[in-house]
PDB file of C-alpha atoms and ligand atoms in Angstrom:
ATOM      1  CA  UNK A  54      42.643 146.540 114.444  1.00 60.00           C
ATOM      2  CA  UNK A  55      46.018 146.121 116.145  1.00 80.00           C
ATOM      3  CA  UNK A  56      46.087 145.265 119.835  1.00 94.00           C
ATOM      4  CA  UNK A  57      48.220 147.111 122.317  1.00 98.00           C
ATOM      5  CA  UNK A  58      50.756 144.831 124.022  1.00 98.00           C
ATOM      6  CA  UNK A  59      51.517 145.695 127.653  1.00 98.00           C
ATOM      7  CA  UNK A  60      54.109 143.991 129.897  1.00 99.00           C
ATOM      8  CA  UNK A  61      53.825 144.497 133.651  1.00 99.00           C
ATOM      9  CA  UNK A  62      56.587 143.209 135.918  1.00 99.00           C
ATOM     10  CA  UNK A  63      55.672 141.842 139.363  1.00 98.00           C
ATOM     11  CA  UNK A  64      52.086 141.450 138.220  1.00 98.00           C
ATOM     12  CA  UNK A  65      51.081 138.352 140.160  1.00 98.00           C
ATOM     13  CA  UNK A  66      49.683 140.442 143.000  1.00 98.00           C
ATOM     14  CA  UNK A  67      49.168 143.895 144.482  1.00 98.00           C
ATOM     15  CA  UNK A  68      49.362 147.043 142.381  1.00 98.00           C
ATOM     16  CA  UNK A  69      50.917 145.134 139.440  1.00 98.00           C
ATOM     17  CA  UNK A  70      48.046 142.667 139.209  1.00 98.00           C
ATOM     18  CA  UNK A  71      45.499 145.476 139.363  1.00 98.00           C
ATOM     19  CA  UNK A  72      47.418 147.477 136.743  1.00 98.00           C
ATOM     20  CA  UNK A  73      47.285 144.419 134.490  1.00 98.00           C
ATOM     21  CA  UNK A  74      43.545 144.091 135.180  1.00 98.00           C
ATOM     22  CA  UNK A  75      42.833 147.760 134.342  1.00 98.00           C
ATOM     23  CA  UNK A  76      44.915 147.670 131.155  1.00 98.00           C
ATOM     24  CA  UNK A  77      43.339 144.346 130.153  1.00 97.00           C
ATOM     25  CA  UNK A  78      39.880 145.845 130.730  1.00 96.00           C
ATOM     26  CA  UNK A  79      40.782 148.374 128.021  1.00 96.00           C
ATOM     27  CA  UNK A  80      41.173 145.516 125.579  1.00 95.00           C
ATOM     28  CA  UNK A  81      44.964 145.261 125.685  1.00 97.00           C
ATOM     29  CA  UNK A  82      46.969 142.093 125.532  1.00 98.00           C
ATOM     30  CA  UNK A  83      48.467 141.889 128.993  1.00 98.00           C
ATOM     31  CA  UNK A  84      51.776 140.090 129.544  1.00 98.00           C
ATOM     32  CA  UNK A  85      51.746 139.286 133.259  1.00 98.00           C
ATOM     33  CA  UNK A  86      55.354 139.145 134.461  1.00 98.00           C
ATOM     34  CA  UNK A  87      56.033 137.086 137.590  1.00 98.00           C
ATOM     35  CA  UNK A  88      59.195 135.487 138.996  1.00 98.00           C
ATOM     36  CA  UNK A  89      57.437 132.427 140.378  1.00 98.00           C
ATOM     37  CA  UNK A  90      55.793 129.995 137.980  1.00 98.00           C
ATOM     38  CA  UNK A  91      53.001 128.877 140.338  1.00 98.00           C
ATOM     39  CA  UNK A  92      52.111 132.395 141.455  1.00 98.00           C
ATOM     40  CA  UNK A  93      52.303 133.612 137.874  1.00 98.00           C
ATOM     41  CA  UNK A  94      50.015 130.861 136.494  1.00 98.00           C
ATOM     42  CA  UNK A  95      47.564 131.363 139.356  1.00 98.00           C
ATOM     43  CA  UNK A  96      47.428 135.121 138.674  1.00 98.00           C
ATOM     44  CA  UNK A  97      47.026 134.429 134.931  1.00 98.00           C
ATOM     45  CA  UNK A  98      43.970 132.241 135.677  1.00 97.00           C
ATOM     46  CA  UNK A  99      42.456 134.827 138.048  1.00 98.00           C
ATOM     47  CA  UNK A 100      42.980 137.651 135.599  1.00 98.00           C
ATOM     48  CA  UNK A 101      41.507 135.704 132.687  1.00 97.00           C
ATOM     49  CA  UNK A 102      38.467 135.018 134.833  1.00 96.00           C
ATOM     50  CA  UNK A 103      38.186 138.661 135.890  1.00 96.00           C
ATOM     51  CA  UNK A 104      38.498 139.973 132.333  1.00 96.00           C
ATOM     52  CA  UNK A 105      36.374 137.435 130.503  1.00 91.00           C
ATOM     53  CA  UNK A 106      36.418 138.384 126.828  1.00 83.00           C
ATOM     54  CA  UNK A 107      37.832 141.852 127.479  1.00 80.00           C
ATOM     55  CA  UNK A 108      41.567 141.284 126.965  1.00 79.00           C
ATOM     56  CA  UNK A 109      44.141 138.543 126.416  1.00 93.00           C
ATOM     57  CA  UNK A 110      46.333 137.590 129.387  1.00 97.00           C
ATOM     58  CA  UNK A 111      49.607 135.683 129.179  1.00 98.00           C
ATOM     59  CA  UNK A 112      51.996 134.810 131.985  1.00 98.00           C
ATOM     60  CA  UNK A 113      55.639 135.576 131.297  1.00 98.00           C
ATOM     61  CA  UNK A 114      58.298 134.173 133.640  1.00 98.00           C
ATOM     62  CA  UNK A 115      60.337 137.187 134.627  1.00 98.00           C
ATOM     63  CA  UNK A 116      62.683 137.723 137.587  1.00 98.00           C
ATOM     64  CA  UNK A 117      63.991 141.264 137.197  1.00 98.00           C
ATOM     65  CA  UNK A 118      67.151 140.402 139.162  1.00 98.00           C
ATOM     66  CA  UNK A 119      68.080 137.563 136.847  1.00 98.00           C
ATOM     67  CA  UNK A 120      69.701 138.628 133.517  1.00 98.00           C
ATOM     68  CA  UNK A 121      68.961 135.247 131.873  1.00 98.00           C
ATOM     69  CA  UNK A 122      65.288 135.390 132.876  1.00 98.00           C
ATOM     70  CA  UNK A 123      64.983 138.933 131.517  1.00 98.00           C
ATOM     71  CA  UNK A 124      66.712 137.969 128.256  1.00 98.00           C
ATOM     72  CA  UNK A 125      64.384 134.990 127.816  1.00 98.00           C
ATOM     73  CA  UNK A 126      61.331 137.158 128.486  1.00 99.00           C
ATOM     74  CA  UNK A 127      62.456 139.689 125.858  1.00 99.00           C
ATOM     75  CA  UNK A 128      63.138 136.903 123.321  1.00 98.00           C
ATOM     76  CA  UNK A 129      59.689 135.461 124.004  1.00 98.00           C
ATOM     77  CA  UNK A 130      57.906 138.812 123.521  1.00 98.00           C
ATOM     78  CA  UNK A 131      59.905 139.314 120.327  1.00 98.00           C
ATOM     79  CA  UNK A 132      58.956 135.862 118.988  1.00 98.00           C
ATOM     80  CA  UNK A 133      55.288 136.178 119.941  1.00 98.00           C
ATOM     81  CA  UNK A 134      54.576 139.830 119.120  1.00 98.00           C
ATOM     82  CA  UNK A 135      57.665 141.414 117.530  1.00 98.00           C
ATOM     83  CA  UNK A 136      57.192 144.626 119.514  1.00 98.00           C
ATOM     84  CA  UNK A 137      56.018 146.034 122.847  1.00 98.00           C
ATOM     85  CA  UNK A 138      53.754 149.086 123.322  1.00 98.00           C
ATOM     86  CA  UNK A 139      53.793 149.466 127.121  1.00 99.00           C
ATOM     87  CA  UNK A 140      56.326 148.454 129.777  1.00 99.00           C
ATOM     88  CA  UNK A 141      55.326 148.923 133.406  1.00 99.00           C
ATOM     89  CA  UNK A 142      58.350 148.400 135.680  1.00 99.00           C
ATOM     90  CA  UNK A 143      56.266 147.584 138.728  1.00 98.00           C
ATOM     91  CA  UNK A 144      58.215 144.844 140.563  1.00 98.00           C
ATOM     92  CA  UNK A 145      59.567 146.174 143.818  1.00 98.00           C
ATOM     93  CA  UNK A 146      60.600 145.207 147.337  1.00 98.00           C
ATOM     94  CA  UNK A 147      60.666 147.235 150.512  1.00 97.00           C
ATOM     95  CA  UNK A 148      63.237 146.887 153.300  1.00 92.00           C
ATOM     96  CA  UNK A 149      64.465 149.586 155.534  1.00 86.00           C
ATOM     97  CA  UNK A 150      66.191 150.705 158.680  1.00 94.00           C
ATOM     98  CA  UNK A 151      67.293 154.117 159.876  1.00 97.00           C
ATOM     99  CA  UNK A 152      70.521 155.240 158.156  1.00 97.00           C
ATOM    100  CA  UNK A 153      72.683 154.649 161.237  1.00 97.00           C
ATOM    101  CA  UNK A 154      71.528 151.029 161.405  1.00 96.00           C
ATOM    102  CA  UNK A 155      71.483 150.317 157.705  1.00 96.00           C
ATOM    103  CA  UNK A 156      73.497 147.537 156.161  1.00 93.00           C
ATOM    104  CA  UNK A 157      74.886 148.149 152.649  1.00 95.00           C
ATOM    105  CA  UNK A 158      74.028 144.535 151.772  1.00 95.00           C
ATOM    106  CA  UNK A 159      70.364 145.227 152.495  1.00 93.00           C
ATOM    107  CA  UNK A 160      70.542 148.354 150.358  1.00 96.00           C
ATOM    108  CA  UNK A 161      72.167 146.342 147.568  1.00 97.00           C
ATOM    109  CA  UNK A 162      69.351 143.785 147.700  1.00 97.00           C
ATOM    110  CA  UNK A 163      66.677 146.500 147.408  1.00 98.00           C
ATOM    111  CA  UNK A 164      68.560 148.290 144.615  1.00 98.00           C
ATOM    112  CA  UNK A 165      69.015 145.021 142.735  1.00 98.00           C
ATOM    113  CA  UNK A 166      65.201 144.849 142.279  1.00 98.00           C
ATOM    114  CA  UNK A 167      64.024 148.464 142.455  1.00 98.00           C
ATOM    115  CA  UNK A 168      66.801 150.130 140.452  1.00 98.00           C
ATOM    116  CA  UNK A 169      69.069 147.682 138.591  1.00 98.00           C
ATOM    117  CA  UNK A 170      66.091 145.470 137.767  1.00 98.00           C
ATOM    118  CA  UNK A 171      64.358 148.366 136.053  1.00 99.00           C
ATOM    119  CA  UNK A 172      67.469 149.189 133.982  1.00 99.00           C
ATOM    120  CA  UNK A 173      67.959 145.518 133.089  1.00 98.00           C
ATOM    121  CA  UNK A 174      64.342 145.011 131.980  1.00 99.00           C
ATOM    122  CA  UNK A 175      64.099 148.360 130.180  1.00 99.00           C
ATOM    123  CA  UNK A 176      67.268 147.809 128.175  1.00 99.00           C
ATOM    124  CA  UNK A 177      66.208 144.288 127.227  1.00 99.00           C
ATOM    125  CA  UNK A 178      62.778 145.528 126.085  1.00 99.00           C
ATOM    126  CA  UNK A 179      63.912 148.781 124.448  1.00 98.00           C
ATOM    127  CA  UNK A 180      64.486 147.319 120.967  1.00 98.00           C
ATOM    128  CA  UNK A 181      60.888 145.998 121.122  1.00 98.00           C
ATOM    129  CA  UNK A 182      59.545 149.334 122.475  1.00 98.00           C
ATOM    130  CA  UNK A 183      61.326 151.204 119.662  1.00 98.00           C
ATOM    131  CA  UNK A 184      59.380 149.051 117.153  1.00 98.00           C
ATOM    132  CA  UNK A 185      56.046 150.229 118.576  1.00 98.00           C
ATOM    133  CA  UNK A 186      54.539 153.409 117.109  1.00 98.00           C
ATOM    134  CA  UNK A 187      54.450 155.302 120.449  1.00 97.00           C
ATOM    135  CA  UNK A 188      55.673 153.233 123.396  1.00 98.00           C
ATOM    136  CA  UNK A 189      55.186 154.159 127.038  1.00 99.00           C
ATOM    137  CA  UNK A 190      57.506 153.186 129.900  1.00 99.00           C
ATOM    138  CA  UNK A 191      56.192 153.540 133.438  1.00 99.00           C
ATOM    139  CA  UNK A 192      58.554 153.116 136.397  1.00 99.00           C
ATOM    140  CA  UNK A 193      56.564 152.509 139.574  1.00 99.00           C
ATOM    141  CA  UNK A 194      58.298 154.794 142.049  1.00 98.00           C
ATOM    142  CA  UNK A 195      57.051 156.472 145.200  1.00 98.00           C
ATOM    143  CA  UNK A 196      56.650 159.794 146.852  1.00 97.00           C
ATOM    144  CA  UNK A 197      59.048 158.489 149.551  1.00 97.00           C
ATOM    145  CA  UNK A 198      61.787 158.893 146.927  1.00 98.00           C
ATOM    146  CA  UNK A 199      61.009 162.589 146.505  1.00 98.00           C
ATOM    147  CA  UNK A 200      63.953 164.450 148.134  1.00 97.00           C
ATOM    148  CA  UNK A 201      61.931 167.662 147.990  1.00 97.00           C
ATOM    149  CA  UNK A 202      58.979 166.175 149.913  1.00 95.00           C
ATOM    150  CA  UNK A 203      61.180 164.307 152.435  1.00 96.00           C
ATOM    151  CA  UNK A 204      62.944 167.581 153.340  1.00 96.00           C
ATOM    152  CA  UNK A 205      59.927 169.895 153.240  1.00 94.00           C
ATOM    153  CA  UNK A 206      58.618 170.453 156.825  1.00 94.00           C
ATOM    154  CA  UNK A 207      55.157 171.169 155.344  1.00 91.00           C
ATOM    155  CA  UNK A 208      54.998 167.717 153.713  1.00 92.00           C
ATOM    156  CA  UNK A 209      53.586 164.700 155.621  1.00 91.00           C
ATOM    157  CA  UNK A 210      56.580 162.785 154.180  1.00 92.00           C
ATOM    158  CA  UNK A 211      58.955 164.781 156.393  1.00 89.00           C
ATOM    159  CA  UNK A 212      57.196 163.345 159.482  1.00 90.00           C
ATOM    160  CA  UNK A 213      57.992 159.748 158.481  1.00 91.00           C
ATOM    161  CA  UNK A 214      60.749 157.814 160.212  1.00 94.00           C
ATOM    162  CA  UNK A 215      64.121 158.145 158.478  1.00 96.00           C
ATOM    163  CA  UNK A 216      64.834 155.010 156.471  1.00 96.00           C
ATOM    164  CA  UNK A 217      67.578 154.330 153.949  1.00 97.00           C
ATOM    165  CA  UNK A 218      67.206 151.395 151.559  1.00 97.00           C
ATOM    166  CA  UNK A 219      63.703 151.783 150.087  1.00 97.00           C
ATOM    167  CA  UNK A 220      63.363 155.597 149.870  1.00 98.00           C
ATOM    168  CA  UNK A 221      66.847 156.008 148.336  1.00 98.00           C
ATOM    169  CA  UNK A 222      66.111 153.243 145.806  1.00 98.00           C
ATOM    170  CA  UNK A 223      63.076 155.215 144.657  1.00 98.00           C
ATOM    171  CA  UNK A 224      65.101 158.454 144.494  1.00 98.00           C
ATOM    172  CA  UNK A 225      67.572 156.607 142.248  1.00 98.00           C
ATOM    173  CA  UNK A 226      64.692 155.279 140.175  1.00 98.00           C
ATOM    174  CA  UNK A 227      63.389 158.820 139.776  1.00 98.00           C
ATOM    175  CA  UNK A 228      66.704 159.896 138.251  1.00 98.00           C
ATOM    176  CA  UNK A 229      66.823 156.718 136.179  1.00 99.00           C
ATOM    177  CA  UNK A 230      63.417 157.766 134.800  1.00 99.00           C
ATOM    178  CA  UNK A 231      64.615 161.309 134.060  1.00 98.00           C
ATOM    179  CA  UNK A 232      67.699 160.032 132.247  1.00 98.00           C
ATOM    180  CA  UNK A 233      65.811 157.604 130.047  1.00 99.00           C
ATOM    181  CA  UNK A 234      63.303 160.384 129.231  1.00 98.00           C
ATOM    182  CA  UNK A 235      66.227 162.617 128.281  1.00 98.00           C
ATOM    183  CA  UNK A 236      67.901 160.016 126.073  1.00 98.00           C
ATOM    184  CA  UNK A 237      64.580 159.182 124.350  1.00 98.00           C
ATOM    185  CA  UNK A 238      63.185 162.731 124.119  1.00 98.00           C
ATOM    186  CA  UNK A 239      63.493 162.854 120.298  1.00 97.00           C
ATOM    187  CA  UNK A 240      61.533 159.593 119.960  1.00 98.00           C
ATOM    188  CA  UNK A 241      57.803 158.956 120.453  1.00 98.00           C
ATOM    189  CA  UNK A 242      58.606 156.965 123.594  1.00 98.00           C
ATOM    190  CA  UNK A 243      57.543 158.534 126.907  1.00 98.00           C
ATOM    191  CA  UNK A 244      59.178 157.551 130.169  1.00 99.00           C
ATOM    192  CA  UNK A 245      57.588 158.541 133.461  1.00 99.00           C
ATOM    193  CA  UNK A 246      57.570 157.564 137.126  1.00 99.00           C
ATOM    194  CA  UNK A 247      54.304 156.730 138.924  1.00 98.00           C
ATOM    195  CA  UNK A 248      53.389 157.391 142.503  1.00 98.00           C
ATOM    196  CA  UNK A 249      50.640 154.962 143.574  1.00 98.00           C
ATOM    197  CA  UNK A 250      50.235 156.579 147.035  1.00 96.00           C
ATOM    198  CA  UNK A 251      50.132 154.587 150.265  1.00 94.00           C
ATOM    199  CA  UNK A 252      48.299 151.469 149.081  1.00 96.00           C
ATOM    200  CA  UNK A 253      47.220 148.407 151.052  1.00 96.00           C
ATOM    201  CA  UNK A 254      49.346 145.500 149.745  1.00 98.00           C
ATOM    202  CA  UNK A 255      51.665 142.791 151.052  1.00 97.00           C
ATOM    203  CA  UNK A 256      54.514 145.327 150.718  1.00 97.00           C
ATOM    204  CA  UNK A 257      53.283 147.175 153.815  1.00 95.00           C
ATOM    205  CA  UNK A 258      51.328 144.329 155.446  1.00 95.00           C
ATOM    206  CA  UNK A 259      48.160 146.022 154.149  1.00 96.00           C
ATOM    207  CA  UNK A 260      48.622 149.102 156.319  1.00 93.00           C
ATOM    208  CA  UNK A 261      48.189 151.362 153.248  1.00 93.00           C
ATOM    209  CA  UNK A 262      45.188 153.701 153.139  1.00 91.00           C
ATOM    210  CA  UNK A 263      44.404 153.337 149.447  1.00 93.00           C
ATOM    211  CA  UNK A 264      42.907 150.435 147.544  1.00 96.00           C
ATOM    212  CA  UNK A 265      44.867 148.667 144.774  1.00 97.00           C
ATOM    213  CA  UNK A 266      42.323 150.050 142.329  1.00 97.00           C
ATOM    214  CA  UNK A 267      43.376 153.555 143.405  1.00 96.00           C
ATOM    215  CA  UNK A 268      47.062 152.590 143.592  1.00 97.00           C
ATOM    216  CA  UNK A 269      47.106 151.378 139.980  1.00 98.00           C
ATOM    217  CA  UNK A 270      45.583 154.565 138.601  1.00 98.00           C
ATOM    218  CA  UNK A 271      48.863 156.436 138.224  1.00 98.00           C
ATOM    219  CA  UNK A 272      50.482 153.574 136.290  1.00 98.00           C
ATOM    220  CA  UNK A 273      47.484 153.211 133.999  1.00 98.00           C
ATOM    221  CA  UNK A 274      47.322 156.968 133.365  1.00 98.00           C
ATOM    222  CA  UNK A 275      51.011 157.160 132.432  1.00 98.00           C
ATOM    223  CA  UNK A 276      50.835 153.956 130.369  1.00 98.00           C
ATOM    224  CA  UNK A 277      48.062 155.426 128.218  1.00 98.00           C
ATOM    225  CA  UNK A 278      49.332 159.025 127.782  1.00 98.00           C
ATOM    226  CA  UNK A 279      48.409 160.686 124.479  1.00 98.00           C
ATOM    227  CA  UNK A 280      51.094 161.891 122.020  1.00 97.00           C
ATOM    228  CA  UNK A 281      51.136 165.377 123.589  1.00 97.00           C
ATOM    229  CA  UNK A 282      51.513 163.982 127.113  1.00 98.00           C
ATOM    230  CA  UNK A 283      54.573 164.630 129.318  1.00 98.00           C
ATOM    231  CA  UNK A 284      57.783 162.590 129.575  1.00 98.00           C
ATOM    232  CA  UNK A 285      60.252 162.653 132.447  1.00 98.00           C
ATOM    233  CA  UNK A 286      57.904 163.426 135.352  1.00 98.00           C
ATOM    234  CA  UNK A 287      56.856 161.836 138.639  1.00 98.00           C
ATOM    235  CA  UNK A 288      53.060 161.729 138.573  1.00 98.00           C
ATOM    236  CA  UNK A 289      50.404 160.272 140.785  1.00 97.00           C
ATOM    237  CA  UNK A 290      48.709 160.573 144.146  1.00 95.00           C
ATOM    238  CA  UNK A 291      49.306 163.847 145.976  1.00 95.00           C
ATOM    239  CA  UNK A 292      49.499 163.367 149.726  1.00 87.00           C
ATOM    240  CA  UNK A 293      48.971 166.644 151.512  1.00 77.00           C
ATOM    241  CA  UNK A 294      47.901 167.616 155.018  1.00 72.00           C
ATOM    242  CA  UNK A 295      45.055 169.623 153.492  1.00 70.00           C
ATOM    243  CA  UNK A 296      43.099 169.170 150.346  1.00 59.00           C
ATOM    244  CA  UNK A 297      41.164 166.233 148.913  1.00 59.00           C
ATOM    245  CA  UNK A 298      42.211 162.653 149.673  1.00 71.00           C
ATOM    246  CA  UNK A 299      42.209 161.710 146.066  1.00 81.00           C
ATOM    247  CA  UNK A 300      44.121 164.444 144.250  1.00 92.00           C
ATOM    248  CA  UNK A 301      46.511 163.562 141.417  1.00 95.00           C
ATOM    249  CA  UNK A 302      49.253 165.550 139.759  1.00 96.00           C
ATOM    250  CA  UNK A 303      52.979 166.019 139.215  1.00 97.00           C
ATOM    251  CA  UNK A 304      55.122 165.543 142.318  1.00 97.00           C
ATOM    252  CA  UNK A 305      58.430 167.250 142.983  1.00 97.00           C
ATOM    253  CA  UNK A 306      61.491 165.074 142.448  1.00 97.00           C
TER     254      UNK A 306
HETATM  255  N1  NAP B 638      52.000 149.646 148.382  1.00 81.09           N
HETATM  256  C1  NAP B 638      52.398 150.919 148.451  1.00 81.09           C
HETATM  257  O1  NAP B 638      51.970 151.691 149.342  1.00 81.09           O
HETATM  258  C2  NAP B 638      53.341 151.464 147.422  1.00 81.09           C
HETATM  259  C3  NAP B 638      53.555 152.868 147.432  1.00 81.09           C
HETATM  260  C4  NAP B 638      54.425 153.410 146.503  1.00 81.09           C
HETATM  261  C5  NAP B 638      55.044 152.607 145.593  1.00 81.09           C
HETATM  262  N2  NAP B 638      54.819 151.262 145.576  1.00 81.09           N
HETATM  263  C6  NAP B 638      55.502 150.438 144.581  1.00 81.09           C
HETATM  264  O2  NAP B 638      54.526 149.712 143.859  1.00 81.09           O
HETATM  265  C7  NAP B 638      55.118 148.546 143.290  1.00 81.09           C
HETATM  266  C8  NAP B 638      54.263 147.325 143.590  1.00 81.09           C
HETATM  267  O3  NAP B 638      54.222 147.137 144.980  1.00 81.09           O
HETATM  268  P1  NAP B 638      53.005 146.509 145.779  1.00 81.09           P
HETATM  269  O4  NAP B 638      52.641 147.451 146.864  1.00 81.09           O
HETATM  270  O5  NAP B 638      51.981 146.030 144.840  1.00 81.09           O
HETATM  271  O6  NAP B 638      53.765 145.286 146.488  1.00 81.09           O
HETATM  272  P2  NAP B 638      53.513 143.682 146.492  1.00 81.09           P
HETATM  273  O7  NAP B 638      52.054 143.380 146.638  1.00 81.09           O
HETATM  274  O8  NAP B 638      54.490 143.157 147.481  1.00 81.09           O
HETATM  275  O9  NAP B 638      53.936 143.253 145.000  1.00 81.09           O
HETATM  276  C9  NAP B 638      55.272 143.319 144.578  1.00 81.09           C
HETATM  277  C10 NAP B 638      55.411 142.507 143.323  1.00 81.09           C
HETATM  278  O10 NAP B 638      56.772 142.579 142.882  1.00 81.09           O
HETATM  279  C11 NAP B 638      57.192 141.244 142.649  1.00 81.09           C
HETATM  280  N3  NAP B 638      58.635 141.115 142.720  1.00 81.09           N
HETATM  281  C12 NAP B 638      59.467 141.326 143.775  1.00 81.09           C
HETATM  282  N4  NAP B 638      60.720 141.033 143.419  1.00 81.09           N
HETATM  283  C13 NAP B 638      60.701 140.628 142.130  1.00 81.09           C
HETATM  284  C14 NAP B 638      61.670 140.214 141.202  1.00 81.09           C
HETATM  285  N5  NAP B 638      62.963 140.092 141.543  1.00 81.09           N
HETATM  286  N6  NAP B 638      61.284 139.922 139.927  1.00 81.09           N
HETATM  287  C15 NAP B 638      59.996 140.001 139.585  1.00 81.09           C
HETATM  288  N7  NAP B 638      59.001 140.348 140.434  1.00 81.09           N
HETATM  289  C16 NAP B 638      59.380 140.688 141.662  1.00 81.09           C
HETATM  290  C17 NAP B 638      56.474 140.412 143.688  1.00 81.09           C
HETATM  291  O11 NAP B 638      56.505 139.028 143.352  1.00 81.09           O
HETATM  292  P3  NAP B 638      56.433 137.852 144.471  1.00 81.09           P
HETATM  293  O12 NAP B 638      54.967 137.641 144.762  1.00 81.09           O
HETATM  294  O13 NAP B 638      57.086 136.715 143.760  1.00 81.09           O
HETATM  295  O14 NAP B 638      57.206 138.325 145.672  1.00 81.09           O
HETATM  296  C18 NAP B 638      55.095 141.027 143.542  1.00 81.09           C
HETATM  297  O15 NAP B 638      54.428 140.504 142.409  1.00 81.09           O
HETATM  298  C19 NAP B 638      56.537 148.457 143.914  1.00 81.09           C
HETATM  299  O16 NAP B 638      57.492 148.960 143.003  1.00 81.09           O
HETATM  300  C20 NAP B 638      56.420 149.379 145.120  1.00 81.09           C
HETATM  301  O17 NAP B 638      57.676 149.887 145.509  1.00 81.09           O
HETATM  302  C21 NAP B 638      53.967 150.668 146.488  1.00 81.09           C
END
């Protein structure tokens, strides 16, 4: 039996760690990407302990903003496994200020991780993903990047404070997702964007309302789509003023 190989970036904590745990629990070999050696090794130990015999876990040094680090990670995956079945572009940072007070340098910093980092990692891994029978790419985005929701008075998103760097980085990531899906539409590779929903992690000083187990569900769902599943959508938690707290589906771009 061949084992599914899944690489998750920014997997030393938060939603990424939990995504690695849930994929590992399905028996996959989980490549736990982390930019810091100590944090990565610590997470590798914790995940091995959590999974027991269920799945293999291996730490991969990977800073998505560093081309050399990304190249080395791709070379290592190639040498060790020769292909990659699942790439979850999860690493992300959040900074933000209202547009009138926003500094382009701060935007550039956020885009470097949330947008350019995804392109850098995806392009480095694409030759390996093409060698898999049916690869899946998941870009961890957010409903805050949905222009439709942000401008719909009926959406809770429209009530949020206007902020520039983070939401626009996720809007860009949404289009990045759509463009990769378009380029790869005649291949078995599916490329989708995940919306975890507002999840309690370090990113928001644990103010999120959802658990990491819930937050990781969208990434895991999209990472394990069947052959007839969609490509080029934003899918995940649906935050509405009415309706159930835990509804999932396709979100508007
Ligand atoms: N929490 C939410 O409510 C929420 C909602 C929607 C979307 N998201 C998205 O979900 C993803 C995960 O966020 P989270 O909430 O789990 O946040 P988190 O707990 O802060 O985790 C972020 C992860 O990304 C890593 N990272 C940051 N910059 C990196 C880089 N240059 N290279 C490699 N790794 C890097 C961090 O590593 P270090 O530990 O080294 O900093 C950490 O492992 C992000 O893309 C975020 O935008 C979160």
